[in-house]
Amino acid sequence: MSSHEVLDNIKHQHLKVITAQHPRYGDTHSYATIVPSEVALAHSDYPIFFRKSSESKKLELVVLLGLSEHENLFLSSQGWDAHYIPLSIQRRPFLIGFTEQNGTHTPVVSIDMDSPRVNEDEGESVFMPHGGQTGFLQEVNSILLALHEGHEHTRGLVDALLRYELIETITLSLQLDNGEKISIDELHTINEQKLKDLNDDAIVYLHRHNYMQLIYLLLASSNNIVKLIKRKNAQLKQAD
């Protein structure tokens, strides 16, 4: 369950947030959303795909963190084992909410008060004693802004890829060392044949909008599926 409240320097004056990465804080999800500005940083660690949002039903960029539901193979009691942590993970337990002001939706910073990271004794202070924002909260605001703007960039990327029919649906069929077979569906990626068949006008359009580099980084990230399987096999071996 979640209990979202608009952040208030009086009501939440004494709040602290634990920033350490640990399974006890609820980051055991097999996917994490990212935005286009993160692709260059994330593609060396994670397989990157498109997946339909459970809320909007629109395609969004995601990194694959595990091979089964509620499995994050990059997270253990020792912390997060990757060079880059997605912004959607870093921003927790904060999120952008919206209030109605003069007929328009105004973005506001909210916090999930039910998050195990939120307390008054341990972690990073959210507000200064006099009510001003701490450096930690300012950093959170920057992350939330990057995510908010990044979702618009994602929509532009997806629209361009759909325009040229470059997105295809795939199912990952994998086998572990113990013989277990795993199938992951509802994933979408770049259709390489249609990419090769693009005409010059399409290539110029994608290049001018800085989408071509993203496309090739997305394709390159698929090599990380092998690394993910190795992580899973190592985990199973330790459990024996």
PDB file of C-alpha atoms in Angstrom:
ATOM      1  CA  MET A   1       0.000   0.000   0.000  1.00  0.00           C
ATOM      2  CA  SER A   2       1.041   3.604  -0.554  1.00  0.00           C
ATOM      3  CA  SER A   3       0.051   6.777   1.236  1.00  0.00           C
ATOM      4  CA  HIS A   4       1.086   9.796  -0.821  1.00  0.00           C
ATOM      5  CA  GLU A   5       1.266  13.241   0.764  1.00  0.00           C
ATOM      6  CA  VAL A   6       2.316  16.527  -0.777  1.00  0.00           C
ATOM      7  CA  LEU A   7       5.633  17.435   0.810  1.00  0.00           C
ATOM      8  CA  ASP A   8       5.278  20.206   3.400  1.00  0.00           C
ATOM      9  CA  ASN A   9       8.144  21.794   5.360  1.00  0.00           C
ATOM     10  CA  ILE A  10       5.983  22.122   8.475  1.00  0.00           C
ATOM     11  CA  LYS A  11       4.132  18.822   8.481  1.00  0.00           C
ATOM     12  CA  HIS A  12       7.249  16.905   7.410  1.00  0.00           C
ATOM     13  CA  GLN A  13       9.813  19.024   9.252  1.00  0.00           C
ATOM     14  CA  HIS A  14      11.489  16.094  10.979  1.00  0.00           C
ATOM     15  CA  LEU A  15      11.316  13.515   8.205  1.00  0.00           C
ATOM     16  CA  LYS A  16      14.375  11.515   7.231  1.00  0.00           C
ATOM     17  CA  VAL A  17      14.823   9.140   4.295  1.00  0.00           C
ATOM     18  CA  ILE A  18      17.054   6.070   4.172  1.00  0.00           C
ATOM     19  CA  THR A  19      18.919   6.072   0.852  1.00  0.00           C
ATOM     20  CA  ALA A  20      20.756   2.729   1.167  1.00  0.00           C
ATOM     21  CA  GLN A  21      19.752  -0.013  -1.283  1.00  0.00           C
ATOM     22  CA  HIS A  22      18.478  -3.198   0.398  1.00  0.00           C
ATOM     23  CA  PRO A  23      15.694  -5.720  -0.307  1.00  0.00           C
ATOM     24  CA  ARG A  24      13.922  -4.655   2.881  1.00  0.00           C
ATOM     25  CA  TYR A  25      13.121  -1.282   1.315  1.00  0.00           C
ATOM     26  CA  GLY A  26      10.954  -2.726  -1.425  1.00  0.00           C
ATOM     27  CA  ASP A  27      13.121  -2.427  -4.541  1.00  0.00           C
ATOM     28  CA  THR A  28      12.639  -6.084  -5.484  1.00  0.00           C
ATOM     29  CA  HIS A  29      10.983  -5.520  -8.850  1.00  0.00           C
ATOM     30  CA  SER A  30      11.978  -7.224 -12.071  1.00  0.00           C
ATOM     31  CA  TYR A  31      11.646  -3.997 -14.089  1.00  0.00           C
ATOM     32  CA  ALA A  32      12.512  -0.340 -13.616  1.00  0.00           C
ATOM     33  CA  THR A  33      11.434   2.437 -15.945  1.00  0.00           C
ATOM     34  CA  ILE A  34      14.057   4.722 -17.443  1.00  0.00           C
ATOM     35  CA  VAL A  35      13.974   7.780 -19.705  1.00  0.00           C
ATOM     36  CA  PRO A  36      16.007   8.359 -22.889  1.00  0.00           C
ATOM     37  CA  SER A  37      18.681  10.446 -21.125  1.00  0.00           C
ATOM     38  CA  GLU A  38      19.544   7.355 -19.046  1.00  0.00           C
ATOM     39  CA  VAL A  39      20.022   4.924 -21.927  1.00  0.00           C
ATOM     40  CA  ALA A  40      23.708   5.737 -22.452  1.00  0.00           C
ATOM     41  CA  LEU A  41      24.369   5.116 -18.745  1.00  0.00           C
ATOM     42  CA  ALA A  42      22.140   2.060 -18.338  1.00  0.00           C
ATOM     43  CA  HIS A  43      22.908   0.090 -21.500  1.00  0.00           C
ATOM     44  CA  SER A  44      26.194  -1.348 -20.188  1.00  0.00           C
ATOM     45  CA  ASP A  45      24.503  -2.919 -17.144  1.00  0.00           C
ATOM     46  CA  TYR A  46      20.964  -3.869 -18.108  1.00  0.00           C
ATOM     47  CA  PRO A  47      18.942  -5.247 -21.023  1.00  0.00           C
ATOM     48  CA  ILE A  48      16.663  -2.411 -22.158  1.00  0.00           C
ATOM     49  CA  PHE A  49      13.244  -2.938 -23.714  1.00  0.00           C
ATOM     50  CA  PHE A  50       9.939  -1.209 -24.243  1.00  0.00           C
ATOM     51  CA  ARG A  51       6.977  -2.352 -22.179  1.00  0.00           C
ATOM     52  CA  LYS A  52       3.397  -1.159 -21.900  1.00  0.00           C
ATOM     53  CA  SER A  53       2.710   0.791 -18.731  1.00  0.00           C
ATOM     54  CA  SER A  54       0.172  -0.926 -16.489  1.00  0.00           C
ATOM     55  CA  GLU A  55      -1.421   2.490 -15.904  1.00  0.00           C
ATOM     56  CA  SER A  56      -1.308   4.383 -19.205  1.00  0.00           C
ATOM     57  CA  LYS A  57      -1.027   1.311 -21.452  1.00  0.00           C
ATOM     58  CA  LYS A  58       1.551   3.251 -23.471  1.00  0.00           C
ATOM     59  CA  LEU A  59       5.030   1.982 -24.271  1.00  0.00           C
ATOM     60  CA  GLU A  60       7.773   3.065 -21.896  1.00  0.00           C
ATOM     61  CA  LEU A  61      11.473   2.257 -21.614  1.00  0.00           C
ATOM     62  CA  VAL A  62      12.380  -0.318 -18.975  1.00  0.00           C
ATOM     63  CA  VAL A  63      15.490  -2.102 -17.782  1.00  0.00           C
ATOM     64  CA  LEU A  64      15.158  -5.789 -17.008  1.00  0.00           C
ATOM     65  CA  LEU A  65      16.358  -6.484 -13.454  1.00  0.00           C
ATOM     66  CA  GLY A  66      15.235 -10.088 -12.936  1.00  0.00           C
ATOM     67  CA  LEU A  67      13.862 -13.156 -14.663  1.00  0.00           C
ATOM     68  CA  SER A  68      10.779 -13.654 -12.514  1.00  0.00           C
ATOM     69  CA  GLU A  69       8.229 -11.442 -10.812  1.00  0.00           C
ATOM     70  CA  HIS A  70       9.543  -9.499  -7.788  1.00  0.00           C
ATOM     71  CA  GLU A  71      13.137 -10.534  -8.537  1.00  0.00           C
ATOM     72  CA  ASN A  72      15.951  -7.992  -8.694  1.00  0.00           C
ATOM     73  CA  LEU A  73      19.218  -9.776  -9.434  1.00  0.00           C
ATOM     74  CA  PHE A  74      21.175  -6.536  -8.955  1.00  0.00           C
ATOM     75  CA  LEU A  75      20.050  -6.069  -5.350  1.00  0.00           C
ATOM     76  CA  SER A  76      21.222  -7.930  -2.261  1.00  0.00           C
ATOM     77  CA  SER A  77      21.872  -7.239   1.415  1.00  0.00           C
ATOM     78  CA  GLN A  78      25.228  -5.790   0.294  1.00  0.00           C
ATOM     79  CA  GLY A  79      23.528  -3.141  -1.849  1.00  0.00           C
ATOM     80  CA  TRP A  80      23.035  -2.509  -5.563  1.00  0.00           C
ATOM     81  CA  ASP A  81      25.533  -4.308  -7.795  1.00  0.00           C
ATOM     82  CA  ALA A  82      25.710  -2.201 -10.966  1.00  0.00           C
ATOM     83  CA  HIS A  83      27.499   0.886 -12.208  1.00  0.00           C
ATOM     84  CA  TYR A  84      24.252   2.811 -12.637  1.00  0.00           C
ATOM     85  CA  ILE A  85      21.020   2.912 -10.625  1.00  0.00           C
ATOM     86  CA  PRO A  86      17.941   4.082 -12.583  1.00  0.00           C
ATOM     87  CA  LEU A  87      16.465   7.426 -11.569  1.00  0.00           C
ATOM     88  CA  SER A  88      13.092   5.771 -10.936  1.00  0.00           C
ATOM     89  CA  ILE A  89      14.835   3.791  -8.178  1.00  0.00           C
ATOM     90  CA  GLN A  90      16.886   6.714  -6.888  1.00  0.00           C
ATOM     91  CA  ARG A  91      13.840   8.961  -6.470  1.00  0.00           C
ATOM     92  CA  ARG A  92      11.995   6.629  -4.075  1.00  0.00           C
ATOM     93  CA  PRO A  93      10.028   7.354  -1.877  1.00  0.00           C
ATOM     94  CA  PHE A  94       9.417  10.684  -3.647  1.00  0.00           C
ATOM     95  CA  LEU A  95       7.266  11.213  -6.705  1.00  0.00           C
ATOM     96  CA  ILE A  96       5.640  13.969  -8.680  1.00  0.00           C
ATOM     97  CA  GLY A  97       2.010  14.635  -7.887  1.00  0.00           C
ATOM     98  CA  PHE A  98      -0.350  17.213  -9.361  1.00  0.00           C
ATOM     99  CA  THR A  99      -2.664  19.777  -7.800  1.00  0.00           C
ATOM    100  CA  GLU A 100      -5.447  21.690  -9.497  1.00  0.00           C
ATOM    101  CA  GLN A 101      -4.760  25.417  -9.601  1.00  0.00           C
ATOM    102  CA  ASN A 102      -6.805  27.825 -11.731  1.00  0.00           C
ATOM    103  CA  GLY A 103      -7.915  25.007 -13.973  1.00  0.00           C
ATOM    104  CA  THR A 104      -4.417  23.672 -14.644  1.00  0.00           C
ATOM    105  CA  HIS A 105      -2.491  20.731 -13.232  1.00  0.00           C
ATOM    106  CA  THR A 106       0.524  21.983 -11.289  1.00  0.00           C
ATOM    107  CA  PRO A 107       3.292  19.478 -10.457  1.00  0.00           C
ATOM    108  CA  VAL A 108       4.200  19.129  -6.775  1.00  0.00           C
ATOM    109  CA  VAL A 109       6.655  16.918  -4.908  1.00  0.00           C
ATOM    110  CA  SER A 110       4.936  14.153  -2.958  1.00  0.00           C
ATOM    111  CA  ILE A 111       6.233  11.438  -0.649  1.00  0.00           C
ATOM    112  CA  ASP A 112       5.026   7.924   0.090  1.00  0.00           C
ATOM    113  CA  MET A 113       4.614   7.948   3.859  1.00  0.00           C
ATOM    114  CA  ASP A 114       4.169   4.151   3.919  1.00  0.00           C
ATOM    115  CA  SER A 115       7.628   3.565   2.462  1.00  0.00           C
ATOM    116  CA  PRO A 116       9.983   1.713   4.847  1.00  0.00           C
ATOM    117  CA  ARG A 117      12.584   4.359   3.951  1.00  0.00           C
ATOM    118  CA  VAL A 118      10.594   7.122   5.676  1.00  0.00           C
ATOM    119  CA  ASN A 119      11.165   7.789   9.369  1.00  0.00           C
ATOM    120  CA  GLU A 120      12.332  10.478  11.803  1.00  0.00           C
ATOM    121  CA  ASP A 121      15.443   8.817  13.199  1.00  0.00           C
ATOM    122  CA  GLU A 122      17.698   7.527  10.416  1.00  0.00           C
ATOM    123  CA  GLY A 123      18.844   8.692   6.989  1.00  0.00           C
ATOM    124  CA  GLU A 124      18.962  11.987   5.109  1.00  0.00           C
ATOM    125  CA  SER A 125      17.010  14.955   6.479  1.00  0.00           C
ATOM    126  CA  VAL A 126      14.427  16.346   4.064  1.00  0.00           C
ATOM    127  CA  PHE A 127      14.254  19.863   5.534  1.00  0.00           C
ATOM    128  CA  MET A 128      16.635  22.141   7.391  1.00  0.00           C
ATOM    129  CA  PRO A 129      15.739  23.077  11.000  1.00  0.00           C
ATOM    130  CA  HIS A 130      14.456  26.483   9.805  1.00  0.00           C
ATOM    131  CA  GLY A 131      12.311  24.857   7.087  1.00  0.00           C
ATOM    132  CA  GLY A 132      14.529  25.278   4.037  1.00  0.00           C
ATOM    133  CA  GLN A 133      15.309  22.425   1.664  1.00  0.00           C
ATOM    134  CA  THR A 134      18.356  20.291   2.382  1.00  0.00           C
ATOM    135  CA  GLY A 135      20.875  19.471  -0.330  1.00  0.00           C
ATOM    136  CA  PHE A 136      19.383  15.973  -0.369  1.00  0.00           C
ATOM    137  CA  LEU A 137      15.899  17.278  -1.221  1.00  0.00           C
ATOM    138  CA  GLN A 138      17.331  19.581  -3.880  1.00  0.00           C
ATOM    139  CA  GLU A 139      18.967  16.561  -5.490  1.00  0.00           C
ATOM    140  CA  VAL A 140      15.659  14.688  -5.338  1.00  0.00           C
ATOM    141  CA  ASN A 141      13.937  17.626  -7.033  1.00  0.00           C
ATOM    142  CA  SER A 142      16.502  17.437  -9.857  1.00  0.00           C
ATOM    143  CA  ILE A 143      15.841  13.718 -10.279  1.00  0.00           C
ATOM    144  CA  LEU A 144      12.070  14.222 -10.367  1.00  0.00           C
ATOM    145  CA  LEU A 145      12.425  17.013 -12.929  1.00  0.00           C
ATOM    146  CA  ALA A 146      14.634  14.800 -15.120  1.00  0.00           C
ATOM    147  CA  LEU A 147      12.020  12.033 -14.951  1.00  0.00           C
ATOM    148  CA  HIS A 148       9.142  14.405 -15.658  1.00  0.00           C
ATOM    149  CA  GLU A 149      10.868  15.855 -18.721  1.00  0.00           C
ATOM    150  CA  GLY A 150      12.153  12.432 -19.725  1.00  0.00           C
ATOM    151  CA  HIS A 151       8.663  10.980 -20.030  1.00  0.00           C
ATOM    152  CA  GLU A 152       7.957  13.557 -22.741  1.00  0.00           C
ATOM    153  CA  HIS A 153      11.146  12.495 -24.529  1.00  0.00           C
ATOM    154  CA  THR A 154      10.059   8.863 -24.289  1.00  0.00           C
ATOM    155  CA  ARG A 155       6.768   9.685 -25.981  1.00  0.00           C
ATOM    156  CA  GLY A 156       8.630  11.417 -28.806  1.00  0.00           C
ATOM    157  CA  LEU A 157      10.938   8.444 -29.258  1.00  0.00           C
ATOM    158  CA  VAL A 158       8.107   5.911 -29.238  1.00  0.00           C
ATOM    159  CA  ASP A 159       6.046   7.977 -31.697  1.00  0.00           C
ATOM    160  CA  ALA A 160       9.003   8.123 -34.101  1.00  0.00           C
ATOM    161  CA  LEU A 161       9.674   4.391 -33.857  1.00  0.00           C
ATOM    162  CA  LEU A 162       6.005   3.559 -34.409  1.00  0.00           C
ATOM    163  CA  ARG A 163       5.916   5.952 -37.357  1.00  0.00           C
ATOM    164  CA  TYR A 164       8.558   3.862 -39.116  1.00  0.00           C
ATOM    165  CA  GLU A 165       7.253   0.538 -37.752  1.00  0.00           C
ATOM    166  CA  LEU A 166      10.525  -0.133 -35.942  1.00  0.00           C
ATOM    167  CA  ILE A 167       9.044  -1.674 -32.805  1.00  0.00           C
ATOM    168  CA  GLU A 168       8.311  -5.386 -32.619  1.00  0.00           C
ATOM    169  CA  THR A 169       6.936  -7.582 -29.839  1.00  0.00           C
ATOM    170  CA  ILE A 170       9.203 -10.346 -28.595  1.00  0.00           C
ATOM    171  CA  THR A 171       9.219 -13.172 -26.072  1.00  0.00           C
ATOM    172  CA  LEU A 172      12.440 -14.072 -24.287  1.00  0.00           C
ATOM    173  CA  SER A 173      12.866 -17.831 -24.031  1.00  0.00           C
ATOM    174  CA  LEU A 174      15.733 -18.718 -21.677  1.00  0.00           C
ATOM    175  CA  GLN A 175      17.133 -21.835 -20.029  1.00  0.00           C
ATOM    176  CA  LEU A 176      19.090 -21.939 -16.766  1.00  0.00           C
ATOM    177  CA  ASP A 177      21.906 -24.305 -15.836  1.00  0.00           C
ATOM    178  CA  ASN A 178      19.493 -26.402 -13.752  1.00  0.00           C
ATOM    179  CA  GLY A 179      17.317 -27.004 -16.805  1.00  0.00           C
ATOM    180  CA  GLU A 180      14.585 -24.572 -15.797  1.00  0.00           C
ATOM    181  CA  LYS A 181      13.021 -22.806 -18.775  1.00  0.00           C
ATOM    182  CA  ILE A 182      11.884 -19.216 -18.458  1.00  0.00           C
ATOM    183  CA  SER A 183       9.653 -17.276 -20.828  1.00  0.00           C
ATOM    184  CA  ILE A 184       9.232 -13.507 -20.548  1.00  0.00           C
ATOM    185  CA  ASP A 185       6.655 -11.898 -22.792  1.00  0.00           C
ATOM    186  CA  GLU A 186       5.072  -8.464 -23.223  1.00  0.00           C
ATOM    187  CA  LEU A 187       8.429  -7.019 -24.242  1.00  0.00           C
ATOM    188  CA  HIS A 188       9.071  -4.815 -27.260  1.00  0.00           C
ATOM    189  CA  THR A 189      12.325  -4.020 -29.021  1.00  0.00           C
ATOM    190  CA  ILE A 190      13.758  -2.656 -32.277  1.00  0.00           C
ATOM    191  CA  ASN A 191      13.059  -4.617 -35.454  1.00  0.00           C
ATOM    192  CA  GLU A 192      16.555  -4.845 -36.935  1.00  0.00           C
ATOM    193  CA  GLN A 193      15.436  -5.814 -40.428  1.00  0.00           C
ATOM    194  CA  LYS A 194      13.138  -2.805 -40.730  1.00  0.00           C
ATOM    195  CA  LEU A 195      15.938  -0.641 -39.346  1.00  0.00           C
ATOM    196  CA  LYS A 196      18.190  -1.842 -42.176  1.00  0.00           C
ATOM    197  CA  ASP A 197      15.437  -1.158 -44.712  1.00  0.00           C
ATOM    198  CA  LEU A 198      14.857   2.473 -43.703  1.00  0.00           C
ATOM    199  CA  ASN A 199      14.964   4.974 -46.538  1.00  0.00           C
ATOM    200  CA  ASP A 200      17.235   8.021 -46.457  1.00  0.00           C
ATOM    201  CA  ASP A 201      14.495  10.425 -45.340  1.00  0.00           C
ATOM    202  CA  ALA A 202      13.683   8.263 -42.328  1.00  0.00           C
ATOM    203  CA  ILE A 203      17.347   7.937 -41.355  1.00  0.00           C
ATOM    204  CA  VAL A 204      17.833  11.697 -41.562  1.00  0.00           C
ATOM    205  CA  TYR A 205      14.714  12.316 -39.464  1.00  0.00           C
ATOM    206  CA  LEU A 206      15.789   9.871 -36.754  1.00  0.00           C
ATOM    207  CA  HIS A 207      19.335  11.201 -36.757  1.00  0.00           C
ATOM    208  CA  ARG A 208      18.274  14.846 -36.490  1.00  0.00           C
ATOM    209  CA  HIS A 209      16.081  14.016 -33.503  1.00  0.00           C
ATOM    210  CA  ASN A 210      18.970  12.143 -31.819  1.00  0.00           C
ATOM    211  CA  TYR A 211      17.088   8.850 -31.980  1.00  0.00           C
ATOM    212  CA  MET A 212      19.576   6.797 -34.014  1.00  0.00           C
ATOM    213  CA  GLN A 213      22.126   6.624 -31.194  1.00  0.00           C
ATOM    214  CA  LEU A 214      19.380   5.540 -28.779  1.00  0.00           C
ATOM    215  CA  ILE A 215      18.291   2.831 -31.200  1.00  0.00           C
ATOM    216  CA  TYR A 216      21.782   1.333 -31.461  1.00  0.00           C
ATOM    217  CA  LEU A 217      22.317   1.516 -27.686  1.00  0.00           C
ATOM    218  CA  LEU A 218      19.016  -0.290 -27.125  1.00  0.00           C
ATOM    219  CA  LEU A 219      20.078  -3.040 -29.505  1.00  0.00           C
ATOM    220  CA  ALA A 220      23.515  -3.307 -27.884  1.00  0.00           C
ATOM    221  CA  SER A 221      21.954  -3.671 -24.437  1.00  0.00           C
ATOM    222  CA  SER A 222      20.453  -7.033 -25.405  1.00  0.00           C
ATOM    223  CA  ASN A 223      23.901  -8.566 -24.806  1.00  0.00           C
ATOM    224  CA  ASN A 224      23.254  -8.051 -21.091  1.00  0.00           C
ATOM    225  CA  ILE A 225      20.650 -10.821 -21.116  1.00  0.00           C
ATOM    226  CA  VAL A 226      23.546 -13.297 -20.956  1.00  0.00           C
ATOM    227  CA  LYS A 227      24.907 -11.457 -17.900  1.00  0.00           C
ATOM    228  CA  LEU A 228      21.476 -11.592 -16.274  1.00  0.00           C
ATOM    229  CA  ILE A 229      21.287 -15.356 -16.789  1.00  0.00           C
ATOM    230  CA  LYS A 230      24.754 -15.706 -15.229  1.00  0.00           C
ATOM    231  CA  ARG A 231      23.561 -13.782 -12.181  1.00  0.00           C
ATOM    232  CA  LYS A 232      20.550 -16.068 -11.862  1.00  0.00           C
ATOM    233  CA  ASN A 233      22.655 -19.225 -12.233  1.00  0.00           C
ATOM    234  CA  ALA A 234      25.116 -17.962  -9.611  1.00  0.00           C
ATOM    235  CA  GLN A 235      22.241 -17.218  -7.238  1.00  0.00           C
ATOM    236  CA  LEU A 236      20.804 -20.721  -7.693  1.00  0.00           C
ATOM    237  CA  LYS A 237      24.229 -22.275  -7.160  1.00  0.00           C
ATOM    238  CA  GLN A 238      24.663 -20.400  -3.877  1.00  0.00           C
ATOM    239  CA  ALA A 239      21.246 -21.591  -2.720  1.00  0.00           C
ATOM    240  CA  ASP A 240      22.163 -25.266  -3.220  1.00  0.00           C
TER     241      ASP A 240
END
